[in-house]
Short mmCIF file of C-alpha atoms and ligand atoms in Angstrom, two decimals:
data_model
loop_
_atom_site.label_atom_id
_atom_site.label_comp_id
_atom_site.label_asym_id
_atom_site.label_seq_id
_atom_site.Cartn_x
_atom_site.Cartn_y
_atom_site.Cartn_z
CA UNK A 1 94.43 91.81 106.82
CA UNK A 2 92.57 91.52 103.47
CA UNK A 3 95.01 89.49 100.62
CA UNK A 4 93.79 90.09 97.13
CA UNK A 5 95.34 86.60 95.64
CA UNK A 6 98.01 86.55 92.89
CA UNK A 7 98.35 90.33 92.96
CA UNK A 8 101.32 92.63 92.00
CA UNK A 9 101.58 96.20 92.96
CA UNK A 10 103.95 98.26 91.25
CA UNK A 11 104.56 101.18 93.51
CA UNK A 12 105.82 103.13 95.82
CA UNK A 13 107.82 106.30 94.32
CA UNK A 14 107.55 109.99 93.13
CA UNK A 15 106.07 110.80 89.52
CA UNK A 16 108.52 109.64 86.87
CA UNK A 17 110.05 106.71 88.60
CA UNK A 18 108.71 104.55 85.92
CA UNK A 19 106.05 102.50 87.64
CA UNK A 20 103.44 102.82 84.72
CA UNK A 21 106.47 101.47 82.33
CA UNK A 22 107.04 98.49 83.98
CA UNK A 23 103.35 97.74 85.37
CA UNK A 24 102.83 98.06 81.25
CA UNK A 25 105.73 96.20 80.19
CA UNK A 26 105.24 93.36 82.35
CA UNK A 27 101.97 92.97 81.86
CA UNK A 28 102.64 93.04 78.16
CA UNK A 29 106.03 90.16 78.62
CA UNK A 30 103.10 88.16 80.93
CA UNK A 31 100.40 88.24 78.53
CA UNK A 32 102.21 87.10 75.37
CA UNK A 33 103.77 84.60 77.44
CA UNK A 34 100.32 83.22 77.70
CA UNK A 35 99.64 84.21 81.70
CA UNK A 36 95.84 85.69 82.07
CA UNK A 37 96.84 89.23 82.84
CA UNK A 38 94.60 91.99 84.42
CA UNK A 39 96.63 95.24 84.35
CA UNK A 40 94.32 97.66 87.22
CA UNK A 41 95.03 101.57 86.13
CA UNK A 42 94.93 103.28 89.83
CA UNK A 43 96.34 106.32 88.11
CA UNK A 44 94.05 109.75 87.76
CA UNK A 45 96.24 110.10 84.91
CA UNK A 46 95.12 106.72 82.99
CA UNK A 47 98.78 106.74 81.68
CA UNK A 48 98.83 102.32 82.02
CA UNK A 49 95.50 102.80 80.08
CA UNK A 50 96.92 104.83 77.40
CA UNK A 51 100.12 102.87 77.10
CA UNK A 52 97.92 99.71 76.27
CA UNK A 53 96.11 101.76 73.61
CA UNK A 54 93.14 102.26 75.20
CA UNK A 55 91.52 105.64 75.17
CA UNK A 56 90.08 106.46 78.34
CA UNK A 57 87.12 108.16 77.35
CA UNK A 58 86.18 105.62 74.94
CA UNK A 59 86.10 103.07 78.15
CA UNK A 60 84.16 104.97 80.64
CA UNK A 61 86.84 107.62 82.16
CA UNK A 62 87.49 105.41 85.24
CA UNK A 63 83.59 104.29 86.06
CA UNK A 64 84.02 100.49 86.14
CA UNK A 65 86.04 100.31 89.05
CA UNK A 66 84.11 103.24 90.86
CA UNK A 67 80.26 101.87 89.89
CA UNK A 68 82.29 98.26 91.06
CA UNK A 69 83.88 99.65 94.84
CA UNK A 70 80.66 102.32 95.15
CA UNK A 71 77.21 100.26 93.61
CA UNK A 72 78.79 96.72 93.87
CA UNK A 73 78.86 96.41 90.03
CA UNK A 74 80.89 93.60 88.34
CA UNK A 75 83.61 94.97 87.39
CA UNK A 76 84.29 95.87 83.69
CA UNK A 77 87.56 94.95 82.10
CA UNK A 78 88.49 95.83 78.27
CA UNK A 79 90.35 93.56 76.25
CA UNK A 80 94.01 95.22 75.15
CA UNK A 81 95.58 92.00 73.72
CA UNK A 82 95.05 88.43 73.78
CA UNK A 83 95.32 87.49 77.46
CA UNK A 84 95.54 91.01 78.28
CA UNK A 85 92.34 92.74 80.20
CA UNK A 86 92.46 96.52 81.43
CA UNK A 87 90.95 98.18 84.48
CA UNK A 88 90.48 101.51 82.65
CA UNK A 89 91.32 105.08 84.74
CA UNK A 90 90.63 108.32 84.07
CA UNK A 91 88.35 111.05 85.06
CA UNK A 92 86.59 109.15 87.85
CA UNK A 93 89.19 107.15 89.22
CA UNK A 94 89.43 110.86 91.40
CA UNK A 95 85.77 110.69 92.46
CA UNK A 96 86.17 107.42 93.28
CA UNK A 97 89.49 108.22 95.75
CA UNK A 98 87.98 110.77 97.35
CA UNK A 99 84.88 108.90 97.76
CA UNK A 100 86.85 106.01 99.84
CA UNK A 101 88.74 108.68 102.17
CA UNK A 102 85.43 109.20 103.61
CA UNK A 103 84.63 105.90 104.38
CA UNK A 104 85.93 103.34 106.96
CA UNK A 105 85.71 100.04 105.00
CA UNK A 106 87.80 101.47 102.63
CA UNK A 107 89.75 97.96 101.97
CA UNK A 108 86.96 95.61 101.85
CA UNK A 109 85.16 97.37 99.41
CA UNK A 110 88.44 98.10 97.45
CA UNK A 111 89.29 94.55 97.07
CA UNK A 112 86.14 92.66 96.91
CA UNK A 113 85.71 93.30 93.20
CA UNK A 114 89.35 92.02 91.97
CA UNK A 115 88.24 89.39 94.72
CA UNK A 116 85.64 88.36 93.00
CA UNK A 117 87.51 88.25 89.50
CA UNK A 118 90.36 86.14 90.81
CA UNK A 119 87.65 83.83 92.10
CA UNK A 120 86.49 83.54 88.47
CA UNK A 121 89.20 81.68 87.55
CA UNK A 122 89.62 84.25 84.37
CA UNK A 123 93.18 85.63 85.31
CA UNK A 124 96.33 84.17 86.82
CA UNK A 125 97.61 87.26 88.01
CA UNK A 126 96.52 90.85 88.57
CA UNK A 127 99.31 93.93 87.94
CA UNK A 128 98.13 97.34 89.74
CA UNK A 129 99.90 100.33 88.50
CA UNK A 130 100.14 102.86 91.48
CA UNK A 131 100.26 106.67 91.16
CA UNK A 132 102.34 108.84 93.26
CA UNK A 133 103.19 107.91 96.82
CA UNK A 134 101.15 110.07 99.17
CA UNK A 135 98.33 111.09 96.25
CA UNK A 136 95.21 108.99 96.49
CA UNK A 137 93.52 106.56 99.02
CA UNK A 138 93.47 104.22 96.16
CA UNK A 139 97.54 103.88 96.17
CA UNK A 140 97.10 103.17 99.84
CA UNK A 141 94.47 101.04 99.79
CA UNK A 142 96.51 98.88 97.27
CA UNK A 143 99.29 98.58 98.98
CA UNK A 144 97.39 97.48 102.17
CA UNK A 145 95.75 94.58 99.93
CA UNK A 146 98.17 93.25 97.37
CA UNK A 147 100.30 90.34 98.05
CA UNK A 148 103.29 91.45 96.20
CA UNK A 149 104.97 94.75 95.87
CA UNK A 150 107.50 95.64 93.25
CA UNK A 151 109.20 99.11 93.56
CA UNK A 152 110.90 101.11 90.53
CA UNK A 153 113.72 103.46 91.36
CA UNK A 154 115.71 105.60 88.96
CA UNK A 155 117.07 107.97 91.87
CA UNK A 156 119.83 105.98 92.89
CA UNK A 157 121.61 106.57 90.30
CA UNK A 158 122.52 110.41 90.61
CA UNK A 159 120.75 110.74 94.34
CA UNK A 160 121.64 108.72 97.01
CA UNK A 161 118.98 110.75 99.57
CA UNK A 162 116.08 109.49 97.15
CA UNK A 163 117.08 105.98 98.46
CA UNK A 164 117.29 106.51 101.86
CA UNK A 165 113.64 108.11 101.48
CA UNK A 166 112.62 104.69 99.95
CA UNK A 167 114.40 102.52 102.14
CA UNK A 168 112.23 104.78 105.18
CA UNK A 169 108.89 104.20 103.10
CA UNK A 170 109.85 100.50 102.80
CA UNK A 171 110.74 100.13 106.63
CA UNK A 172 107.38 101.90 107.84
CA UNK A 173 105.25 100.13 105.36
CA UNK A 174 101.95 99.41 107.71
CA UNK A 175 101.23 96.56 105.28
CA UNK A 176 101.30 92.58 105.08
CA UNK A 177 102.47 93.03 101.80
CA UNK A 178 105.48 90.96 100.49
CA UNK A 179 108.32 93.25 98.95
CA UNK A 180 109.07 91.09 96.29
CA UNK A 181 112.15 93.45 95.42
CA UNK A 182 113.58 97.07 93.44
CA UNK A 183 114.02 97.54 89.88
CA UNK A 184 116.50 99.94 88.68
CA UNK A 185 115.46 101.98 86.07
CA UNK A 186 116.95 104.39 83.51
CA UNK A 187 120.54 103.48 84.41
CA UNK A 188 123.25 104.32 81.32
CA UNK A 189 124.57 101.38 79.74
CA UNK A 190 127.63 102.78 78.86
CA UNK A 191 129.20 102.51 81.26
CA UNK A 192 129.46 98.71 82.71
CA UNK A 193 131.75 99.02 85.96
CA UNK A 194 129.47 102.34 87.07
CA UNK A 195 126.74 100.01 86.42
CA UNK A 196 128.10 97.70 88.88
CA UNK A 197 128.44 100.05 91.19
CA UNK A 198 125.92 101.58 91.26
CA UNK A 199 123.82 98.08 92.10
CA UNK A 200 126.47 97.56 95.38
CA UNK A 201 125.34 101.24 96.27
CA UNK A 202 121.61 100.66 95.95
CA UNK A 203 122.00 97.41 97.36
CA UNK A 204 124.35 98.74 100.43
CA UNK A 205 121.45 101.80 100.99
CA UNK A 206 118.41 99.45 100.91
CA UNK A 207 120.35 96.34 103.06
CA UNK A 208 117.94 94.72 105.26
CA UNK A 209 114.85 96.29 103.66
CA UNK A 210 115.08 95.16 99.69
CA UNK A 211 116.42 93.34 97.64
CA UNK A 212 117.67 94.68 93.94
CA UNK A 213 116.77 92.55 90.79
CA UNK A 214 119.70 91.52 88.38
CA UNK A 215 118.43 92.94 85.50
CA UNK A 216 119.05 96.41 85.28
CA UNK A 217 117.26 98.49 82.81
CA UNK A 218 119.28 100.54 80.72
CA UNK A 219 119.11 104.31 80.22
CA UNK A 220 116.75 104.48 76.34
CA UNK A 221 114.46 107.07 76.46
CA UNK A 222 114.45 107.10 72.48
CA UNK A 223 113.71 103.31 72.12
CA UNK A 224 110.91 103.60 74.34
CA UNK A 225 109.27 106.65 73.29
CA UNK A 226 109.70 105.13 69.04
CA UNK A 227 107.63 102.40 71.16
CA UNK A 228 105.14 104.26 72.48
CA UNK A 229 104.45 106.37 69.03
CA UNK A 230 104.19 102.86 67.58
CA UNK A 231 101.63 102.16 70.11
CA UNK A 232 103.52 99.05 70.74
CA UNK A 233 105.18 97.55 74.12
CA UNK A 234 108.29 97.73 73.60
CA UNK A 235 108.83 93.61 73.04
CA UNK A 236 106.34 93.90 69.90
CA UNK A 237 108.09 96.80 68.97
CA UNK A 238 111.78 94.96 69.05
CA UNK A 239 109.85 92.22 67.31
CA UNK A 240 108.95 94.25 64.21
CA UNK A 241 111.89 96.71 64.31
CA UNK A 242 113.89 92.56 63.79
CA UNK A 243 112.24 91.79 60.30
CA UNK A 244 113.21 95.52 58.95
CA UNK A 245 116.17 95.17 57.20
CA UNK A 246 118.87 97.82 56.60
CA UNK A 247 118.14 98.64 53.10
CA UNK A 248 114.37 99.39 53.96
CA UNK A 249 115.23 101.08 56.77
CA UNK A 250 117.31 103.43 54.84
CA UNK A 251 114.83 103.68 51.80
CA UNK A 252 111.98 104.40 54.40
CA UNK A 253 114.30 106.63 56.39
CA UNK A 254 113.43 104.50 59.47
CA UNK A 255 115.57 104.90 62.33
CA UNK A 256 115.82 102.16 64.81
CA UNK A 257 117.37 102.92 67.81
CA UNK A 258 120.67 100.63 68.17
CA UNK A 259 119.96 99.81 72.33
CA UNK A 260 116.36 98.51 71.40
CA UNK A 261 116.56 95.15 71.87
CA UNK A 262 118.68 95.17 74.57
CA UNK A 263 116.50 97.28 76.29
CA UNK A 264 113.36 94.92 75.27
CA UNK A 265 115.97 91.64 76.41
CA UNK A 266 116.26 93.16 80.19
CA UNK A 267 112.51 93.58 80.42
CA UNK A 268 112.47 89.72 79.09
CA UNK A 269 114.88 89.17 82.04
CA UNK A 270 112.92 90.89 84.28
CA UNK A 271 109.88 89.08 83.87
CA UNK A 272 111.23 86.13 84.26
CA UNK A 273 113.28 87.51 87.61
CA UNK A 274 110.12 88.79 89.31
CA UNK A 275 108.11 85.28 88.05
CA UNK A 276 111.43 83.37 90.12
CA UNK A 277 110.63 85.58 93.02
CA UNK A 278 107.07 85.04 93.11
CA UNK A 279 107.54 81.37 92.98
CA UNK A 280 110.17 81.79 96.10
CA UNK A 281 107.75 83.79 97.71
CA UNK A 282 104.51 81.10 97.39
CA UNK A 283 106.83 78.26 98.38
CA UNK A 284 107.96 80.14 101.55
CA UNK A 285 104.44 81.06 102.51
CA UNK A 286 103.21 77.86 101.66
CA UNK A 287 105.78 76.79 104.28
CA UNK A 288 104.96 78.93 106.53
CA UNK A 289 101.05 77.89 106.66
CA UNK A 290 102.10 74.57 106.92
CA UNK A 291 104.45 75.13 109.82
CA UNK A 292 101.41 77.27 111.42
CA UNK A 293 98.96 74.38 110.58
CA UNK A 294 101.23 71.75 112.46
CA UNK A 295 101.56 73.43 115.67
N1 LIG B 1 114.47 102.87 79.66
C1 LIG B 1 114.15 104.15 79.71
N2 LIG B 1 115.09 105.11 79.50
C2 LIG B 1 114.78 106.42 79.58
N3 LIG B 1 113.56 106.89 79.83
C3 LIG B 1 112.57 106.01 80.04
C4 LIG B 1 112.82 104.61 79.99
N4 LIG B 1 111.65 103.97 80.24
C5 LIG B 1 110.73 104.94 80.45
N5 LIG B 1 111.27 106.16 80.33
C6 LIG B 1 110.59 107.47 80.55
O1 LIG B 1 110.44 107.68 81.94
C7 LIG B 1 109.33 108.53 82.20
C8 LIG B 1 108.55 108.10 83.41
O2 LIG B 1 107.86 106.93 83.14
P1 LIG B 1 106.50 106.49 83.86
O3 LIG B 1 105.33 107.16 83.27
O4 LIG B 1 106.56 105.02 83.78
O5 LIG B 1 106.68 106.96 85.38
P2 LIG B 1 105.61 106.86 86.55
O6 LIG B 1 106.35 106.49 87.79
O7 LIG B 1 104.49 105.97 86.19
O8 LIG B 1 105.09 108.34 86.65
P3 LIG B 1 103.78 108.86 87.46
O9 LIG B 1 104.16 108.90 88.90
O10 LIG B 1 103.51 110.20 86.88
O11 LIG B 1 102.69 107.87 87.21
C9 LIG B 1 108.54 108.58 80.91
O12 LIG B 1 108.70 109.85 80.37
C10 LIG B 1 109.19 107.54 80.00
O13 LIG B 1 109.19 108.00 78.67
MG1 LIG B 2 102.43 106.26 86.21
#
């Protein structure tokens, strides 16, 4: 099995389960936090892209990583903010799936570009944002190369059965890669003891197969979308919306949403969560090579 080093797939799940919002928000808590980022849009849709700022069309529609996996390019990567680089999508990120379902060295040439950029010692860490389960070779093709997998889930909350179907994924996952954990997502804050439970639930439903984060991310659809029309992750968004004071807010008729920086403090939490696991994770492999190597 081919390992693309220091990579992070955030995947796994139906449309809507939030995997572009935290592939984008981590990569955004990463970057300013000074790690080398490369955030990889696998999405048709280029919704990581757009999230960033970037305007697909403006950055080739998805051709860097298809003239990169088809014509052995170097792959192109677009700056978004400091220590931030983009793997654009878009229009040919389809050509470029359907191109590697006819092909049988669909993974070498799939990871041999990021490959190559981890080997340039320019990023720390590579984030691939995943569309759909079960709609391109590219998701696939991902998950059979990254070394660490980090699944969304905002199902649990109201349907039990959506679990189940993502504890099943999880358990017939034909895939060396490491299942670093589930994020819930979406999950009203209103409510503390249902919050509670409804972590033992997921927890109970995905025993033996995952492991839920802490940090739960609250239920904000308002904050995040006043982020997003501020074309701002949501961190630089709870950043500015803290030097507005009241009386300009009300002069300006701005209306910050009261659960923003809580919701901006559990993707804070988060990051540093999934960084704890991935340190876990490299000290237990690390162990296990050296076990290995001593026999
Ligand atoms: N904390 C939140 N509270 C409520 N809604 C949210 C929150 N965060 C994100 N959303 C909304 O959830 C929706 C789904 O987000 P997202 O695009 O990340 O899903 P996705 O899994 O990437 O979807 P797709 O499979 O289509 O790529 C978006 O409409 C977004 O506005
Ligand atoms: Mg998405």
């Amino acid at each position: 099995m081919r390992t693309i080093p220091s990579s992070i797939v955030i995947g796994i799940g139906k449309g809507g389960s939030c995997k572009t919002t935290l592939a984008t928000q981590l990569s955004g808590i990463w970057s300013s936090e000074g790690k080398r980022i490369l955030l990889a849009d696998l999405d048709v849709q280029a919704s990581a892209t757009k999230v960033v700022g970037l305007d697909p069309r403006a950055h080739g529609d998805g051709r860097h990583l298809m003239d990169a996996v088809m014509y052995g390019d170097d792959l192109v990567t677009v700056p978004a903010r400091e220590n931030l680089e983009v793997v654009v999508a878009g229009r040919h990120t389809k050509t470029l799936s359907h191109h590697l379902v006819t092909i049988d060295n669909g993974i070498d040439v799939f990871a041999y570009p990021f490959e190559k950029l981890m080997a340039s010692g320019r990023f720390d860490r590579i984030v691939f944002d995943l569309p759909p389960s079960g709609s391109s070779r590219l998701a696939d093709l991902a998950m059979q190369t990254g070394k660490y997998l980090v699944v969304p889930t905002s199902s649990g909350v109201d349907n039990i059965d959506g679990l189940r179907v993502l504890a099943e994924e999880l358990e017939t996952l034909e895939s060396d890669i490491v299942l670093l954990g589930v994020v819930m997502m979406k999950i009203l804050a209103s409510a503390p003891r249902k919050r509670v439970e409804t972590r033992a639930e997921v927890a109970d439903v995905l025993a033996g197969v995952a492991d839920p984060f802490q940090t739960i991310i609250r239920e904000a659809g308002a904050a995040y979308d006043d982020s997003r029309r501020a074309g701002l992750f949501l961190h630089e968004y709870a950043e500015w919306a803290s030097t507005v004071s009241v009386s300009d807010q009300i002069s300006s008729r701005i209306k910050i949403p009261a659960n923003l920086a809580d919701l901006a403090r559990e993707f804070y939490e988060l990051a540093d969560e999934v960084d704890d696991r991935i340190a876990l994770a490299e000290r237990l492999l690390a162990e296990a090579e050296a076990a290995e190597a001593g026999r």
